[in-house]
PDB file of C-alpha atoms in Angstrom:
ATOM      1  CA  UNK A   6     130.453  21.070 158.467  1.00 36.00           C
ATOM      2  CA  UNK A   7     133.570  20.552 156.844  1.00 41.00           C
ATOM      3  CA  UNK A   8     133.597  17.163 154.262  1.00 57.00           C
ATOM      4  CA  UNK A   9     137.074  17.190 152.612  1.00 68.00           C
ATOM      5  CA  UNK A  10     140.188  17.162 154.762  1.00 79.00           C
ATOM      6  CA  UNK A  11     143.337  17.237 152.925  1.00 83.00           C
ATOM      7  CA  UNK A  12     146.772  16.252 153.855  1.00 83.00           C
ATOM      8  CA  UNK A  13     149.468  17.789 153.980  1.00 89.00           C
ATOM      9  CA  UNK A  14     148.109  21.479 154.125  1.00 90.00           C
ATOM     10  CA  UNK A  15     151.563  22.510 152.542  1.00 93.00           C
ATOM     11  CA  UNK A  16     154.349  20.704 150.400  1.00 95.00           C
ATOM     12  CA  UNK A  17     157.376  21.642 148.881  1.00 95.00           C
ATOM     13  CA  UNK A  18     159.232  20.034 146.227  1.00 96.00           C
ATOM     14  CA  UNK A  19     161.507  19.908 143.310  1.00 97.00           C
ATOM     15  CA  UNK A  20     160.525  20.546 139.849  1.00 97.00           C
ATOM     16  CA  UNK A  21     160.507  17.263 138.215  1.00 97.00           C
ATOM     17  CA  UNK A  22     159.443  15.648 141.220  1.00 97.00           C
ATOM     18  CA  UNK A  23     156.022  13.375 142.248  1.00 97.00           C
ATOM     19  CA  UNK A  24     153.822  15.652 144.229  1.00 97.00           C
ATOM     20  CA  UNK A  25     151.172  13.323 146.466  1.00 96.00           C
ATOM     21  CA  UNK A  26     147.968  14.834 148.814  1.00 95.00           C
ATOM     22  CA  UNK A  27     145.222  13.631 150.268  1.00 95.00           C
ATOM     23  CA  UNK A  28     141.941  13.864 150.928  1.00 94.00           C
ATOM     24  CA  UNK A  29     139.439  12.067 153.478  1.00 93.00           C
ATOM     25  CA  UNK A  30     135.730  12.835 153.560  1.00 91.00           C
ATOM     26  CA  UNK A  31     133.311  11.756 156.246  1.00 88.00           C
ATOM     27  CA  UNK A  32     129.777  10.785 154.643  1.00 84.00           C
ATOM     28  CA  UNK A  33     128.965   8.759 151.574  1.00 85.00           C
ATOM     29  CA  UNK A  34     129.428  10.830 148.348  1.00 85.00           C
ATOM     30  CA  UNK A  35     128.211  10.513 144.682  1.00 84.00           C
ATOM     31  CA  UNK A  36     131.544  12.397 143.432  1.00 88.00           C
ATOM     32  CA  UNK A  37     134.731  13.577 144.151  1.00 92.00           C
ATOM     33  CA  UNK A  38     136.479  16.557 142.344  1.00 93.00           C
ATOM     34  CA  UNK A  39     139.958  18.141 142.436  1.00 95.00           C
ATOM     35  CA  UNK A  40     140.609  22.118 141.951  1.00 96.00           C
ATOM     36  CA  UNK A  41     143.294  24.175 141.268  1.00 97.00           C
ATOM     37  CA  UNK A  42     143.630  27.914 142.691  1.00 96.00           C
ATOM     38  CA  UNK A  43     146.403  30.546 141.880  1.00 94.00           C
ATOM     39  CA  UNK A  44     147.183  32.678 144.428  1.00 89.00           C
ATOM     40  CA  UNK A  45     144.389  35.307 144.664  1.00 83.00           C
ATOM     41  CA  UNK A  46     142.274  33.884 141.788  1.00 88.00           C
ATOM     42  CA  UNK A  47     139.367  31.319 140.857  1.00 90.00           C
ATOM     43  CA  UNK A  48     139.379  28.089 141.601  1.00 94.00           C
ATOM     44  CA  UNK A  49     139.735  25.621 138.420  1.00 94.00           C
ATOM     45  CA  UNK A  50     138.256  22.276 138.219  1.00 93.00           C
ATOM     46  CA  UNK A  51     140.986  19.694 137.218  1.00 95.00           C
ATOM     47  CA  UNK A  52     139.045  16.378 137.660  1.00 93.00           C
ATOM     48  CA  UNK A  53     136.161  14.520 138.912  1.00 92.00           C
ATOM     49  CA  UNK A  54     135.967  10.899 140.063  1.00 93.00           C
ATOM     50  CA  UNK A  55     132.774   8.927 140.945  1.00 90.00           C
ATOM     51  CA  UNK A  56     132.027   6.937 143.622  1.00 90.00           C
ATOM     52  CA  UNK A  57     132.343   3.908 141.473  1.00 92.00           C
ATOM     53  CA  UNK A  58     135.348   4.446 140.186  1.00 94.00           C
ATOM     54  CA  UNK A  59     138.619   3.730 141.515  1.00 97.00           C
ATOM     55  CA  UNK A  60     141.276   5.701 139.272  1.00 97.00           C
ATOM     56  CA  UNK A  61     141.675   7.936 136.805  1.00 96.00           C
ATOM     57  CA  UNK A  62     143.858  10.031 134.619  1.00 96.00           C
ATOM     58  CA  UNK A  63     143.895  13.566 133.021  1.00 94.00           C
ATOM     59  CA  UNK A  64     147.502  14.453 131.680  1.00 96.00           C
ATOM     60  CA  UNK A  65     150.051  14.569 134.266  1.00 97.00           C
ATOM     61  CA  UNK A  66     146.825  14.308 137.058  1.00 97.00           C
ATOM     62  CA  UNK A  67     146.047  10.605 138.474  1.00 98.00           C
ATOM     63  CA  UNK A  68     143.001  10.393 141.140  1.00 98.00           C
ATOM     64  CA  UNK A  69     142.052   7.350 143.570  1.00 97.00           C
ATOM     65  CA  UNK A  70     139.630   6.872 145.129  1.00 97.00           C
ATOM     66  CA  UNK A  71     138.952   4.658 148.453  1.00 96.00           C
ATOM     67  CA  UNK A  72     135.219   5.129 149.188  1.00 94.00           C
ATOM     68  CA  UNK A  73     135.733   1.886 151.880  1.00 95.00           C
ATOM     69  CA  UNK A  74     138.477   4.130 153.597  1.00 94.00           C
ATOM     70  CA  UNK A  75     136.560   7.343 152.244  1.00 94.00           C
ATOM     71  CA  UNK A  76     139.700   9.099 151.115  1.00 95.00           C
ATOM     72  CA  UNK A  77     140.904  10.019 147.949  1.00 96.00           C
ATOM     73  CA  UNK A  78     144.944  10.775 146.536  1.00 96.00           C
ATOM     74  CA  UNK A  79     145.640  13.659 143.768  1.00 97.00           C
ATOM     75  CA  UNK A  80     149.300  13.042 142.021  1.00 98.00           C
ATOM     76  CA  UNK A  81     150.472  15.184 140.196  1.00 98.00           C
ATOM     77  CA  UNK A  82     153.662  13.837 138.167  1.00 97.00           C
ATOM     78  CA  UNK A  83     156.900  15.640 136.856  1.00 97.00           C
ATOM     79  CA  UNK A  84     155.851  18.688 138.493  1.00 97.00           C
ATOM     80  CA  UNK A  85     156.694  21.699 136.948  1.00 96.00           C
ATOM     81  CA  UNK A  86     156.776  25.579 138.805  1.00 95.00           C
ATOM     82  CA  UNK A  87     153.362  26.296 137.069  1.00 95.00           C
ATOM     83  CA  UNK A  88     152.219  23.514 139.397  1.00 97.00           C
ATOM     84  CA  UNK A  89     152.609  25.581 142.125  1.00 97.00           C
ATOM     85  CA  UNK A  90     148.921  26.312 142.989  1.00 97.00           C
ATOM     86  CA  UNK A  91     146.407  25.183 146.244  1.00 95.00           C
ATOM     87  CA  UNK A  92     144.734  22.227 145.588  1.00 96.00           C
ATOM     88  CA  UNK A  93     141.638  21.232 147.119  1.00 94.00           C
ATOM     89  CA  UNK A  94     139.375  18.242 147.163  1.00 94.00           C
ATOM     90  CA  UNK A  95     135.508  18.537 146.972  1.00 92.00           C
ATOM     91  CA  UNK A  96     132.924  16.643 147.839  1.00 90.00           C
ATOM     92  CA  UNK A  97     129.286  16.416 146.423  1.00 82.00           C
ATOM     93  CA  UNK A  98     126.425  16.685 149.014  1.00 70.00           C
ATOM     94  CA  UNK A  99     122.781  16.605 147.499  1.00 64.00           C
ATOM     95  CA  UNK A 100     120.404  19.411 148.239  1.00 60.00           C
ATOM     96  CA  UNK A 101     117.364  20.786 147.191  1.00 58.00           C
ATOM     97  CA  UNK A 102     117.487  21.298 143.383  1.00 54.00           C
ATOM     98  CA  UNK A 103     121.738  21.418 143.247  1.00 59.00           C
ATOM     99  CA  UNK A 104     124.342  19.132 143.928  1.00 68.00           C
ATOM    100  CA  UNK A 105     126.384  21.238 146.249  1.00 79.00           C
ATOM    101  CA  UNK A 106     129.999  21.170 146.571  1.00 85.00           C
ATOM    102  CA  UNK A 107     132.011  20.548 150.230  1.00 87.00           C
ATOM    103  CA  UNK A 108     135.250  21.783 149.907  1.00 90.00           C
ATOM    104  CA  UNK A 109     138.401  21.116 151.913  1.00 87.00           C
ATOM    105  CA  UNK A 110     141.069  23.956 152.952  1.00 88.00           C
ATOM    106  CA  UNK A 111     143.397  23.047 150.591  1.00 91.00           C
ATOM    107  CA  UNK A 112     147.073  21.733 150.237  1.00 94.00           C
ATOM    108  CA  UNK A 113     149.748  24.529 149.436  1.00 95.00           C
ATOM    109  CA  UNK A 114     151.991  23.167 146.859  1.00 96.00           C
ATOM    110  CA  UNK A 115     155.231  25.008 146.027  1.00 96.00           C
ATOM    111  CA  UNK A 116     157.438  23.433 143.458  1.00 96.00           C
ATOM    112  CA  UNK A 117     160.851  24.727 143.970  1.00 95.00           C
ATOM    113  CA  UNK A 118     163.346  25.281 140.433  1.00 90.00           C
TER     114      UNK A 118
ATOM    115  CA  UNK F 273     135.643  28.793 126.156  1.00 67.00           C
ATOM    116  CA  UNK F 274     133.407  28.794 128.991  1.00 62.00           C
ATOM    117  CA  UNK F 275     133.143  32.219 131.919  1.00 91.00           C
ATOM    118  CA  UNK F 276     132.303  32.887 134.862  1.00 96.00           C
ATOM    119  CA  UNK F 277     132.853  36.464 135.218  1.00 96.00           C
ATOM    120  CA  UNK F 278     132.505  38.888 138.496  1.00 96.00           C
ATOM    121  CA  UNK F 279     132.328  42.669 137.774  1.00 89.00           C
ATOM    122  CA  UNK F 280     135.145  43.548 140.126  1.00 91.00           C
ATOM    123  CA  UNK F 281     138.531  41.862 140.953  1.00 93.00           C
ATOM    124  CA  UNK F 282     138.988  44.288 143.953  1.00 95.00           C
ATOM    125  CA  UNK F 283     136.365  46.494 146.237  1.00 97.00           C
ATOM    126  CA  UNK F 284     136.463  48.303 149.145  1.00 98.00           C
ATOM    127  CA  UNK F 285     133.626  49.759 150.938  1.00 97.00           C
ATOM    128  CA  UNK F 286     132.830  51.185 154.130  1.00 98.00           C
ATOM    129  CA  UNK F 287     131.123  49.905 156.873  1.00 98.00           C
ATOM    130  CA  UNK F 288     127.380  50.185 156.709  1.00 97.00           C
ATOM    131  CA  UNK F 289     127.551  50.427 152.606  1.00 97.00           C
ATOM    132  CA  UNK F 290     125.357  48.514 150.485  1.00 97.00           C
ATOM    133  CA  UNK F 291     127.301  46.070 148.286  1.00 97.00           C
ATOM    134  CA  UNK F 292     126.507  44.143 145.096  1.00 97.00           C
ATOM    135  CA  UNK F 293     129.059  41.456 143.656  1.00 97.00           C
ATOM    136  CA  UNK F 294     127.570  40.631 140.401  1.00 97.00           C
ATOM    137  CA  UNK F 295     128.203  37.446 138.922  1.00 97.00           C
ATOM    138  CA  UNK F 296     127.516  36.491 135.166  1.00 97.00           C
ATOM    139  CA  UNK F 297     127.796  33.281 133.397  1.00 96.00           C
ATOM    140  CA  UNK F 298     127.403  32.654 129.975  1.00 94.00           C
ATOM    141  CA  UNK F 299     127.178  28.673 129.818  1.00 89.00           C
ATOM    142  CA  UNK F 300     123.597  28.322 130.126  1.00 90.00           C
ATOM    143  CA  UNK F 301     123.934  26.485 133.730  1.00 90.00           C
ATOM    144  CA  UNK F 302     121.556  26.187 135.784  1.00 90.00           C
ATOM    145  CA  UNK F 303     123.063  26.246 138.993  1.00 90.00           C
ATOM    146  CA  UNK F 304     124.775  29.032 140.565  1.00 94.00           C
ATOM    147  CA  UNK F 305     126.553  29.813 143.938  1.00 94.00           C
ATOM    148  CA  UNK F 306     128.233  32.443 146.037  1.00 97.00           C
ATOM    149  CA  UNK F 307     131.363  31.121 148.558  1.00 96.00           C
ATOM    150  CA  UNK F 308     133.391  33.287 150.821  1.00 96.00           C
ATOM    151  CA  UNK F 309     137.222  32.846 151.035  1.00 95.00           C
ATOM    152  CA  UNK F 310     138.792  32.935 154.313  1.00 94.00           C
ATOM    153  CA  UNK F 311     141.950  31.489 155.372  1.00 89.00           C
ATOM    154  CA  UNK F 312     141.901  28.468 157.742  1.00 84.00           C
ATOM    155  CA  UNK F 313     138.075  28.181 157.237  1.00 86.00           C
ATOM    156  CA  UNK F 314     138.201  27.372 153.457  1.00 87.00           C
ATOM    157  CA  UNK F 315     135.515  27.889 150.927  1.00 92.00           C
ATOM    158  CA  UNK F 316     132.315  28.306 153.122  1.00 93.00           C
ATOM    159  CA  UNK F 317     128.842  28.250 150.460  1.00 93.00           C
ATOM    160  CA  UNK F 318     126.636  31.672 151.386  1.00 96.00           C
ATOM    161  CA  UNK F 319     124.066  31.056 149.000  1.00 95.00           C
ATOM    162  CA  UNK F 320     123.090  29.520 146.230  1.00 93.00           C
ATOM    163  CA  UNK F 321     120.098  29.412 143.550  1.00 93.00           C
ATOM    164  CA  UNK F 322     119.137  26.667 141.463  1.00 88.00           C
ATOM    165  CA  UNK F 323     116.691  28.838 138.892  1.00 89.00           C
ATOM    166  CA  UNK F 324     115.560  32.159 137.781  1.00 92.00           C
ATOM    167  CA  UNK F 325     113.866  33.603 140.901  1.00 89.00           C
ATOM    168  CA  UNK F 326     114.897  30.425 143.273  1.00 90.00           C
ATOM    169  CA  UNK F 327     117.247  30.689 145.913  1.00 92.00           C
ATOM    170  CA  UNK F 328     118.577  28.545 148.847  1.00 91.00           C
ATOM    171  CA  UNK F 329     120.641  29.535 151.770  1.00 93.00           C
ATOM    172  CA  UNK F 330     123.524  27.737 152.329  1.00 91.00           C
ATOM    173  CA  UNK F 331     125.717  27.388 155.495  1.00 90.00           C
ATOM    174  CA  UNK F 332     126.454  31.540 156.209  1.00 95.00           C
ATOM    175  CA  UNK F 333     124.115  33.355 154.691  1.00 96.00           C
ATOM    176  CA  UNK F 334     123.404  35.520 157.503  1.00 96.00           C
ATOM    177  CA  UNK F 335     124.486  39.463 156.400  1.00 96.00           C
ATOM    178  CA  UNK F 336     123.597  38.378 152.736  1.00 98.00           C
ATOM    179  CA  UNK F 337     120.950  38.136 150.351  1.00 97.00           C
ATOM    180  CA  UNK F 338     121.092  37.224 146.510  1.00 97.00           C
ATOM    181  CA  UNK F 339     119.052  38.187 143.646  1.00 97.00           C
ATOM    182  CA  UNK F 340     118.543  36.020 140.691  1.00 97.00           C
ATOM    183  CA  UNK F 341     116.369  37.586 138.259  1.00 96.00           C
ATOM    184  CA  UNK F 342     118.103  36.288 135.060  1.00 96.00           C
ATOM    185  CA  UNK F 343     119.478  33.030 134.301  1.00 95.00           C
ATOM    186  CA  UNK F 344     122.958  34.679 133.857  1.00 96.00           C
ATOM    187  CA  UNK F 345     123.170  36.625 136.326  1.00 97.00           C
ATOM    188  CA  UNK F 346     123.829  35.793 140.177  1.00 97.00           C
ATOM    189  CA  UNK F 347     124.303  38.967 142.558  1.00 97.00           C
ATOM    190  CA  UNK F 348     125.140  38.494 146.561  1.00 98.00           C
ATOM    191  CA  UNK F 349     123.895  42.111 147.884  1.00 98.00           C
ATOM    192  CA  UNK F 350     125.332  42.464 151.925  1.00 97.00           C
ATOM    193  CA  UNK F 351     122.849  44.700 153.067  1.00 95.00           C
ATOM    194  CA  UNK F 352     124.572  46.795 155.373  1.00 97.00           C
ATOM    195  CA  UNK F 353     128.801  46.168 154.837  1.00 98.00           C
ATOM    196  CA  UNK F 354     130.771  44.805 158.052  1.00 98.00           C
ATOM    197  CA  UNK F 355     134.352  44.569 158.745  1.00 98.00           C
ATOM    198  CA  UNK F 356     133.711  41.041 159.291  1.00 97.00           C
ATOM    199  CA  UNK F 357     132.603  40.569 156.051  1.00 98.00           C
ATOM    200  CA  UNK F 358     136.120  41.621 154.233  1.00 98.00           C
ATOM    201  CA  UNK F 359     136.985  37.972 152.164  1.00 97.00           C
ATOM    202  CA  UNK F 360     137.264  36.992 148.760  1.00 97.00           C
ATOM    203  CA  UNK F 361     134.419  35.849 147.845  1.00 98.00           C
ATOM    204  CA  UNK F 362     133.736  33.621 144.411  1.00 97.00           C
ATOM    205  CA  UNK F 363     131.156  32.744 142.056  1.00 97.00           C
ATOM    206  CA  UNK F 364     130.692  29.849 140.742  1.00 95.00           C
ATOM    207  CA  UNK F 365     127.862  28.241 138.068  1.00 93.00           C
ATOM    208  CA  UNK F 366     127.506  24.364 137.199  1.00 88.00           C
ATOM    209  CA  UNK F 367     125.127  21.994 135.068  1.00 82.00           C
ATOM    210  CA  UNK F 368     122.120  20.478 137.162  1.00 75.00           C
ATOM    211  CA  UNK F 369     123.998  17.635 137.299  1.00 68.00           C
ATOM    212  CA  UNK F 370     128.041  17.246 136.614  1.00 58.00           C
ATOM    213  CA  UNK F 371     128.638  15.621 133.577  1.00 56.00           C
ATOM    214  CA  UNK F 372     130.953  13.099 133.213  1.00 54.00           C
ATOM    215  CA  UNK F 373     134.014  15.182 133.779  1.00 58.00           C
ATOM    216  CA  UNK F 374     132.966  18.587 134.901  1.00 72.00           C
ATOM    217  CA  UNK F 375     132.631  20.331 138.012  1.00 85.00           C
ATOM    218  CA  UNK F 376     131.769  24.063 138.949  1.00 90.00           C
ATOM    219  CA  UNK F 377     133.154  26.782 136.925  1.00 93.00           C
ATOM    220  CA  UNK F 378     134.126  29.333 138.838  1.00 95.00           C
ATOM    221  CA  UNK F 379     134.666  33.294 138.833  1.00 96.00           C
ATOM    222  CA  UNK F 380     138.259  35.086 139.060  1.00 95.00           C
ATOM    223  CA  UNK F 381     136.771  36.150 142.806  1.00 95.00           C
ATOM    224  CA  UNK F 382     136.026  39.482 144.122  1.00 96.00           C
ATOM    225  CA  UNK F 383     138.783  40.815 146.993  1.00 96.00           C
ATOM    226  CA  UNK F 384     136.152  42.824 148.976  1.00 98.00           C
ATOM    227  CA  UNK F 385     137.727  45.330 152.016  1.00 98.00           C
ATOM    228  CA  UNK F 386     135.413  46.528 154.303  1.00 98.00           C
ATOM    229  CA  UNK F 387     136.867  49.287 155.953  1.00 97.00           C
TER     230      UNK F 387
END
């Protein structure tokens, strides 16, 4: 079953701009992460937030997190065009042995020159 | 710098083929996992293992089966190839538990066509 859920599922915008998405999740969660994926390649892992945390930074990255609204925002400031990526939101759900990751479909950034 | 690293970047096979995606990781995790790529259904986990010689199915695994004989090494073997198994899939290894600021590490991705 899908966890994450993120909002828009595409955004443009112009370089130098404030890019915003969102992400809401349906059960309770230990973490929340953020990834990055190129077109065609690997995802990368940008960030991860805990439950009990509310914000935080990395760089030009800030992450909230809502767990009484069970939603989470990735901004990504002064966006450059190597910004433009998918981004998806992730979800931990335990499981025998591994934490397993619940991923979302993404948001298709494009930042525009 | 840490790797996850899958043999190919692009396959294609025919239907009916037996097919390994090998996956290697040289971290030391313990955790490893296979996803297929499709678009509109996301990242959907096919298996994943946990420990040499331990294995878990996840939420597709049907057509697959994974081998984990290594701590390394992570291979997703589709038995007999079908056309509805042409996806990207990825590879992807992480700690027992995240530390405080990392996730899953994941593979470039294999583009496999079944034709």
């Amino acid at each position: 079953s899908q966890q994450g859920e993120e909002d828009p599922q595409a955004l443009s915008i112009q370089e130098g701009e404030n890019a915003t998405m969102n992400c809401s999740y349906k059960t309770s969660i230990n973490n929340l992460q953020w990834y990055r994926q190129n077109s065609g390649r690997g995802l990368v892992h940008l960030i991860l937030i805990r439950s009990n945390e509310r914000e935080k930074h990395s760089g030009r990255l800030r992450v909230t997190l809502d767990t009484s609204k069970k939603s989470s925002s990735l901004l990504i400031t002064a966006s450059r065009a190597a910004d433009t990526a998918s981004y998806f939101c992730a979800t931990d759900r335990p499981l025998q042995g591994a934490q397993k990751l619940v991923f979302g479909q993404g948001t298709r950034l494009t930042i525009n020159p | 710098d840490v790797k996850v690293t899958q043999s190919s970047r692009y396959l294609v096979k025919r239907t009916g083929e037996k097919v390994f995606l090998e996956c290697v990781q040289d971290m030391d995790h313990e955790n490893m996992f296979w996803y297929r790529q499709d678009p509109g259904l996301g990242l959907r986990l096919i298996y994943f293992s946990y420990d040499v010689k331990m294995k878990e199915k996840g939420d597709i695994p049907e057509g697959y089966s994974v081998s984990r004989e290594k701590k390394e090494r992570f291979s997703l073997i589709l038995e007999s190839a079908s056309t509805n198994q042409t996806s990207m899939y990825l590879c992807a290894s992480s700690l027992i538990q995240p530390l405080y600021n990392y996730g899953y590490t994941f593979g470039s991705g294999t583009r496999l066509t079944v034709v």
